[in-house]
Tab-separated table of N, CA and C in Angstrom:
chain	number	residue	atom	x	y	z
A	1	MET	N	42.436	3.204	-7.956
A	1	MET	CA	41.583	2.080	-8.207
A	1	MET	C	41.328	1.348	-6.895
A	2	GLY	N	40.078	1.061	-6.611
A	2	GLY	CA	39.734	0.371	-5.380
A	2	GLY	C	39.972	-1.123	-5.474
A	3	ARG	N	40.297	-1.698	-4.337
A	3	ARG	CA	40.492	-3.141	-4.303
A	3	ARG	C	39.215	-3.820	-3.888
A	4	LYS	N	39.035	-5.031	-4.402
A	4	LYS	CA	37.874	-5.814	-3.985
A	4	LYS	C	38.102	-6.313	-2.568
A	5	LYS	N	37.092	-6.208	-1.771
A	5	LYS	CA	37.171	-6.678	-0.401
A	5	LYS	C	36.985	-8.190	-0.395
A	6	LYS	N	37.889	-8.888	0.265
A	6	LYS	CA	37.762	-10.337	0.359
A	6	LYS	C	36.688	-10.673	1.376
A	7	ILE	N	35.912	-11.654	1.044
A	7	ILE	CA	34.853	-12.087	1.955
A	7	ILE	C	35.290	-13.396	2.582
A	8	ASN	N	35.423	-13.378	3.891
A	8	ASN	CA	35.826	-14.600	4.573
A	8	ASN	C	34.619	-15.486	4.853
A	9	HIS	N	34.856	-16.646	5.375
A	9	HIS	CA	33.793	-17.622	5.622
A	9	HIS	C	32.723	-17.069	6.579
A	10	GLY	N	33.160	-16.365	7.624
A	10	GLY	CA	32.208	-15.801	8.584
A	10	GLY	C	31.298	-14.765	7.939
A	11	SER	N	31.865	-13.897	7.104
A	11	SER	CA	31.061	-12.890	6.400
A	11	SER	C	30.097	-13.553	5.440
A	12	ARG	N	30.581	-14.573	4.758
A	12	ARG	CA	29.733	-15.282	3.797
A	12	ARG	C	28.517	-15.893	4.508
A	13	GLN	N	28.764	-16.505	5.671
A	13	GLN	CA	27.649	-17.101	6.419
A	13	GLN	C	26.686	-16.035	6.932
A	14	SER	N	27.226	-14.913	7.372
A	14	SER	CA	26.386	-13.826	7.858
A	14	SER	C	25.521	-13.271	6.725
A	15	ASN	N	26.138	-13.082	5.562
A	15	ASN	CA	25.381	-12.605	4.398
A	15	ASN	C	24.295	-13.588	4.009
A	16	ARG	N	24.616	-14.881	4.052
A	16	ARG	CA	23.623	-15.899	3.709
A	16	ARG	C	22.473	-15.885	4.704
A	17	ALA	N	22.768	-15.727	5.983
A	17	ALA	CA	21.720	-15.686	7.009
A	17	ALA	C	20.800	-14.490	6.770
A	18	ALA	N	21.389	-13.345	6.440
A	18	ALA	CA	20.580	-12.155	6.161
A	18	ALA	C	19.728	-12.370	4.922
A	19	PHE	N	20.306	-12.990	3.913
A	19	PHE	CA	19.581	-13.276	2.673
A	19	PHE	C	18.389	-14.195	2.941
A	20	LEU	N	18.623	-15.236	3.735
A	20	LEU	CA	17.558	-16.194	4.024
A	20	LEU	C	16.461	-15.595	4.894
A	21	GLN	N	16.803	-14.581	5.677
A	21	GLN	CA	15.818	-13.920	6.523
A	21	GLN	C	14.680	-13.343	5.692
A	22	PHE	N	14.977	-12.961	4.449
A	22	PHE	CA	13.987	-12.341	3.588
A	22	PHE	C	13.232	-13.339	2.722
A	23	HIS	N	13.475	-14.619	2.911
A	23	HIS	CA	12.770	-15.647	2.151
A	23	HIS	C	11.721	-16.293	3.053
A	24	TYR	N	10.609	-16.591	2.491
A	24	TYR	CA	9.534	-17.227	3.252
A	24	TYR	C	9.150	-18.506	2.536
A	25	GLU	N	9.570	-19.628	3.101
A	25	GLU	CA	9.246	-20.934	2.562
A	25	GLU	C	9.388	-20.993	1.048
A	26	GLY	N	10.568	-20.648	0.574
A	26	GLY	CA	10.855	-20.775	-0.844
A	26	GLY	C	10.476	-19.573	-1.685
A	27	GLU	N	9.713	-18.638	-1.133
A	27	GLU	CA	9.365	-17.446	-1.908
A	27	GLU	C	10.559	-16.509	-1.926
A	28	ILE	N	10.784	-15.868	-3.025
A	28	ILE	CA	11.846	-14.880	-3.101
A	28	ILE	C	11.233	-13.546	-2.733
A	29	PHE	N	12.004	-12.697	-2.094
A	29	PHE	CA	11.577	-11.396	-1.579
A	29	PHE	C	10.204	-10.949	-2.057
A	30	LYS	N	9.350	-10.690	-1.104
A	30	LYS	CA	8.032	-10.150	-1.441
A	30	LYS	C	8.211	-8.701	-1.865
A	31	MET	N	7.398	-8.277	-2.799
A	31	MET	CA	7.503	-6.920	-3.295
A	31	MET	C	7.117	-5.926	-2.198
A	32	ALA	N	7.886	-4.886	-2.075
A	32	ALA	CA	7.581	-3.844	-1.100
A	32	ALA	C	6.276	-3.160	-1.499
A	33	LYS	N	5.475	-2.805	-0.515
A	33	LYS	CA	4.200	-2.151	-0.794
A	33	LYS	C	4.380	-0.660	-1.077
A	34	LEU	N	5.320	-0.019	-0.396
A	34	LEU	CA	5.498	1.417	-0.507
A	34	LEU	C	5.681	1.837	-1.956
A	35	GLY	N	4.790	2.704	-2.414
A	35	GLY	CA	4.887	3.228	-3.772
A	35	GLY	C	4.269	2.362	-4.849
A	36	THR	N	3.843	1.152	-4.495
A	36	THR	CA	3.220	0.265	-5.470
A	36	THR	C	1.960	0.927	-6.007
A	37	LYS	N	1.748	0.820	-7.313
A	37	LYS	CA	0.558	1.416	-7.918
A	37	LYS	C	-0.317	0.342	-8.558
A	38	LYS	N	-1.598	0.651	-8.617
A	38	LYS	CA	-2.573	-0.224	-9.266
A	38	LYS	C	-3.594	0.672	-9.954
A	39	THR	N	-3.965	0.291	-11.169
A	39	THR	CA	-4.987	1.037	-11.900
A	39	THR	C	-6.186	0.135	-12.115
A	40	VAL	N	-7.362	0.641	-11.800
A	40	VAL	CA	-8.613	-0.088	-12.028
A	40	VAL	C	-9.580	0.831	-12.773
A	41	THR	N	-10.431	0.218	-13.574
A	41	THR	CA	-11.453	0.986	-14.284
A	41	THR	C	-12.803	0.669	-13.664
A	42	ILE	N	-13.474	1.703	-13.208
A	42	ILE	CA	-14.786	1.561	-12.571
A	42	ILE	C	-15.720	2.573	-13.217
A	43	GLU	N	-16.840	2.079	-13.732
A	43	GLU	CA	-17.827	2.939	-14.388
A	43	GLU	C	-17.184	3.791	-15.490
A	44	GLY	N	-16.228	3.190	-16.204
A	44	GLY	CA	-15.590	3.872	-17.324
A	44	GLY	C	-14.506	4.873	-16.954
A	45	VAL	N	-14.172	4.980	-15.679
A	45	VAL	CA	-13.135	5.914	-15.226
A	45	VAL	C	-11.952	5.108	-14.696
A	46	GLU	N	-10.729	5.480	-15.108
A	46	GLU	CA	-9.525	4.832	-14.603
A	46	GLU	C	-9.084	5.505	-13.316
A	47	TYR	N	-8.959	4.700	-12.249
A	47	TYR	CA	-8.506	5.192	-10.957
A	47	TYR	C	-7.143	4.579	-10.676
A	48	THR	N	-6.197	5.405	-10.237
A	48	THR	CA	-4.871	4.915	-9.886
A	48	THR	C	-4.704	5.021	-8.383
A	49	PHE	N	-4.355	3.878	-7.773
A	49	PHE	CA	-4.086	3.814	-6.339
A	49	PHE	C	-2.580	3.727	-6.140
A	50	GLN	N	-2.066	4.352	-5.088
A	50	GLN	CA	-0.653	4.244	-4.749
A	50	GLN	C	-0.548	3.921	-3.275
A	51	HIS	N	0.220	2.871	-2.955
A	51	HIS	CA	0.332	2.431	-1.566
A	51	HIS	C	1.261	3.342	-0.779
A	52	PRO	N	0.840	3.756	0.433
A	52	PRO	CA	1.636	4.680	1.238
A	52	PRO	C	2.689	3.995	2.113
A	53	GLY	N	2.734	2.664	2.115
A	53	GLY	CA	3.658	1.928	2.981
A	53	GLY	C	2.942	1.416	4.220
A	54	SER	N	3.560	0.444	4.866
A	54	SER	CA	2.922	-0.240	6.003
A	54	SER	C	2.666	0.665	7.198
A	55	ARG	N	3.630	1.518	7.539
A	55	ARG	CA	3.434	2.397	8.700
A	55	ARG	C	2.273	3.358	8.458
A	56	GLU	N	2.253	3.980	7.285
A	56	GLU	CA	1.171	4.927	6.981
A	56	GLU	C	-0.164	4.197	6.879
A	57	GLN	N	-0.142	2.949	6.415
A	57	GLN	CA	-1.367	2.139	6.378
A	57	GLN	C	-1.966	2.032	7.777
A	58	MET	N	-1.120	1.756	8.768
A	58	MET	CA	-1.600	1.652	10.151
A	58	MET	C	-2.119	2.998	10.657
A	59	ARG	N	-1.436	4.060	10.309
A	59	ARG	CA	-1.874	5.394	10.737
A	59	ARG	C	-3.236	5.740	10.129
A	60	ILE	N	-3.405	5.394	8.866
A	60	ILE	CA	-4.687	5.648	8.201
A	60	ILE	C	-5.798	4.878	8.907
A	61	GLN	N	-5.539	3.611	9.211
A	61	GLN	CA	-6.553	2.807	9.894
A	61	GLN	C	-6.860	3.366	11.282
A	62	ASP	N	-5.851	3.878	11.968
A	62	ASP	CA	-6.072	4.480	13.285
A	62	ASP	C	-6.896	5.769	13.182
A	63	ARG	N	-6.631	6.577	12.165
A	63	ARG	CA	-7.369	7.843	12.002
A	63	ARG	C	-8.802	7.623	11.529
A	64	ALA	N	-9.086	6.462	10.946
A	64	ALA	CA	-10.392	6.216	10.325
A	64	ALA	C	-11.423	5.638	11.284
A	65	VAL	N	-11.193	5.775	12.587
A	65	VAL	CA	-12.174	5.293	13.563
A	65	VAL	C	-12.810	6.481	14.272
A	66	ASN	N	-14.039	6.267	14.747
A	66	ASN	CA	-14.714	7.346	15.474
A	66	ASN	C	-14.290	7.341	16.943
A	67	GLU	N	-14.891	8.193	17.733
A	67	GLU	CA	-14.518	8.317	19.148
A	67	GLU	C	-14.762	7.054	19.963
A	68	ASN	N	-15.586	6.142	19.445
A	68	ASN	CA	-15.855	4.877	20.140
A	68	ASN	C	-14.971	3.743	19.638
A	69	GLY	N	-14.034	4.055	18.730
A	69	GLY	CA	-13.130	3.039	18.204
A	69	GLY	C	-13.710	2.202	17.081
A	70	VAL	N	-14.850	2.628	16.550
A	70	VAL	CA	-15.519	1.909	15.466
A	70	VAL	C	-15.128	2.556	14.136
A	71	PRO	N	-14.785	1.738	13.129
A	71	PRO	CA	-14.438	2.322	11.829
A	71	PRO	C	-15.565	3.203	11.289
A	72	SER	N	-15.193	4.372	10.804
A	72	SER	CA	-16.143	5.330	10.258
A	72	SER	C	-16.044	5.301	8.736
A	73	SER	N	-17.142	5.010	8.064
A	73	SER	CA	-17.155	4.967	6.600
A	73	SER	C	-16.711	6.290	6.003
A	74	GLU	N	-17.168	7.381	6.586
A	74	GLU	CA	-16.805	8.700	6.076
A	74	GLU	C	-15.304	8.951	6.213
A	75	LYS	N	-14.744	8.611	7.378
A	75	LYS	CA	-13.319	8.825	7.604
A	75	LYS	C	-12.465	7.910	6.726
A	76	ILE	N	-12.905	6.677	6.544
A	76	ILE	CA	-12.186	5.742	5.671
A	76	ILE	C	-12.144	6.300	4.252
A	77	ALA	N	-13.297	6.723	3.753
A	77	ALA	CA	-13.370	7.274	2.398
A	77	ALA	C	-12.485	8.506	2.277
A	78	ASP	N	-12.536	9.379	3.259
A	78	ASP	CA	-11.733	10.597	3.239
A	78	ASP	C	-10.240	10.275	3.187
A	79	GLU	N	-9.801	9.301	3.980
A	79	GLU	CA	-8.385	8.891	3.977
A	79	GLU	C	-7.981	8.324	2.611
A	80	LEU	N	-8.863	7.513	2.022
A	80	LEU	CA	-8.570	6.962	0.693
A	80	LEU	C	-8.476	8.082	-0.337
A	81	PHE	N	-9.399	9.021	-0.287
A	81	PHE	CA	-9.409	10.130	-1.241
A	81	PHE	C	-8.120	10.951	-1.136
A	82	LYS	N	-7.634	11.172	0.082
A	82	LYS	CA	-6.464	12.019	0.301
A	82	LYS	C	-5.133	11.292	0.108
A	83	ASN	N	-5.087	9.998	0.466
A	83	ASN	CA	-3.797	9.316	0.562
A	83	ASN	C	-3.566	8.143	-0.386
A	84	ILE	N	-4.602	7.577	-0.952
A	84	ILE	CA	-4.437	6.357	-1.746
A	84	ILE	C	-4.792	6.571	-3.208
A	85	ILE	N	-5.906	7.221	-3.475
A	85	ILE	CA	-6.345	7.444	-4.860
A	85	ILE	C	-5.596	8.669	-5.377
A	86	VAL	N	-4.639	8.431	-6.278
A	86	VAL	CA	-3.800	9.535	-6.740
A	86	VAL	C	-4.277	10.140	-8.057
A	87	GLU	N	-5.079	9.378	-8.808
A	87	GLU	CA	-5.608	9.907	-10.058
A	87	GLU	C	-6.914	9.236	-10.403
A	88	PRO	N	-7.927	9.935	-10.747
A	88	PRO	CA	-8.072	11.392	-10.645
A	88	PRO	C	-8.213	11.796	-9.184
A	89	GLN	N	-8.049	13.067	-8.914
A	89	GLN	CA	-8.267	13.565	-7.558
A	89	GLN	C	-9.764	13.461	-7.281
A	90	VAL	N	-10.121	12.746	-6.215
A	90	VAL	CA	-11.536	12.534	-5.920
A	90	VAL	C	-11.889	13.070	-4.544
A	91	SER	N	-13.192	13.256	-4.352
A	91	SER	CA	-13.743	13.737	-3.087
A	91	SER	C	-15.209	13.308	-3.065
A	92	PHE	N	-15.884	13.612	-1.988
A	92	PHE	CA	-17.314	13.312	-1.942
A	92	PHE	C	-18.044	14.099	-3.025
A	93	GLU	N	-17.617	15.334	-3.259
A	93	GLU	CA	-18.233	16.161	-4.299
A	93	GLU	C	-18.015	15.554	-5.686
A	94	TYR	N	-16.845	14.972	-5.911
A	94	TYR	CA	-16.556	14.300	-7.187
A	94	TYR	C	-17.594	13.206	-7.429
A	95	PHE	N	-17.881	12.436	-6.383
A	95	PHE	CA	-18.819	11.326	-6.536
A	95	PHE	C	-20.282	11.776	-6.543
A	96	ASP	N	-20.548	13.040	-6.278
A	96	ASP	CA	-21.889	13.572	-6.513
A	96	ASP	C	-22.148	13.632	-8.013
A	97	GLU	N	-21.084	13.739	-8.799
A	97	GLU	CA	-21.173	13.845	-10.259
A	97	GLU	C	-20.860	12.527	-10.980
A	98	HIS	N	-20.203	11.572	-10.287
A	98	HIS	CA	-19.770	10.312	-10.906
A	98	HIS	C	-20.293	9.120	-10.119
A	99	ASP	N	-20.533	8.023	-10.838
A	99	ASP	CA	-20.968	6.780	-10.193
A	99	ASP	C	-19.758	5.969	-9.741
A	100	GLY	N	-20.005	4.977	-8.879
A	100	GLY	CA	-18.980	4.003	-8.518
A	100	GLY	C	-18.247	4.245	-7.222
A	101	MET	N	-18.727	5.156	-6.383
A	101	MET	CA	-18.012	5.460	-5.154
A	101	MET	C	-17.806	4.225	-4.276
A	102	GLU	N	-18.854	3.449	-4.077
A	102	GLU	CA	-18.742	2.262	-3.211
A	102	GLU	C	-17.678	1.296	-3.723
A	103	GLU	N	-17.672	1.066	-5.037
A	103	GLU	CA	-16.703	0.138	-5.627
A	103	GLU	C	-15.284	0.694	-5.531
A	104	VAL	N	-15.122	1.998	-5.750
A	104	VAL	CA	-13.802	2.625	-5.637
A	104	VAL	C	-13.281	2.489	-4.205
A	105	ILE	N	-14.132	2.730	-3.230
A	105	ILE	CA	-13.730	2.608	-1.825
A	105	ILE	C	-13.359	1.170	-1.499
A	106	GLN	N	-14.160	0.222	-1.956
A	106	GLN	CA	-13.871	-1.191	-1.702
A	106	GLN	C	-12.536	-1.600	-2.331
A	107	GLU	N	-12.304	-1.211	-3.579
A	107	GLU	CA	-11.038	-1.514	-4.255
A	107	GLU	C	-9.867	-0.847	-3.525
A	108	GLY	N	-10.081	0.400	-3.099
A	108	GLY	CA	-9.032	1.130	-2.382
A	108	GLY	C	-8.653	0.473	-1.070
A	109	MET	N	-9.643	0.007	-0.320
A	109	MET	CA	-9.359	-0.676	0.953
A	109	MET	C	-8.644	-2.006	0.734
A	110	THR	N	-9.083	-2.751	-0.267
A	110	THR	CA	-8.422	-4.016	-0.590
A	110	THR	C	-6.962	-3.755	-0.946
A	111	PHE	N	-6.726	-2.738	-1.772
A	111	PHE	CA	-5.370	-2.388	-2.179
A	111	PHE	C	-4.537	-1.935	-0.976
A	112	LEU	N	-5.120	-1.121	-0.104
A	112	LEU	CA	-4.405	-0.632	1.080
A	112	LEU	C	-3.950	-1.790	1.951
A	113	ARG	N	-4.818	-2.770	2.148
A	113	ARG	CA	-4.488	-3.908	3.009
A	113	ARG	C	-3.494	-4.868	2.378
A	114	SER	N	-3.615	-5.111	1.081
A	114	SER	CA	-2.805	-6.150	0.435
A	114	SER	C	-1.665	-5.622	-0.424
A	115	GLY	N	-1.780	-4.402	-0.898
A	115	GLY	CA	-0.778	-3.884	-1.821
A	115	GLY	C	-0.966	-4.439	-3.226
A	116	LYS	N	-2.104	-5.127	-3.439
A	116	LYS	CA	-2.375	-5.741	-4.754
A	116	LYS	C	-3.712	-5.274	-5.279
């Protein structure tokens, strides 16, 4: 049987400092973005977005620019189709048959940036 570890005053203060580090002006821990899902209905189709996490978010934004450093609509859409929209599987060809591409992309970008 294991014994409970006693926590001394110094450990207690250290734990409290770490705990407070994760609070922002009274807010309790913000929800992690990684893996967060959101479902939206656009033009009668349910789309599920899944957040790839903050690091991958930055990588996606870096890959979605053209050679002049300007965001490319095509590259942004492609990244969303491959990495954020998990259901249904979509592509440019999918949207040749379905309406709502602009709205899906806009919702996907908002979700990628905010996690909401």
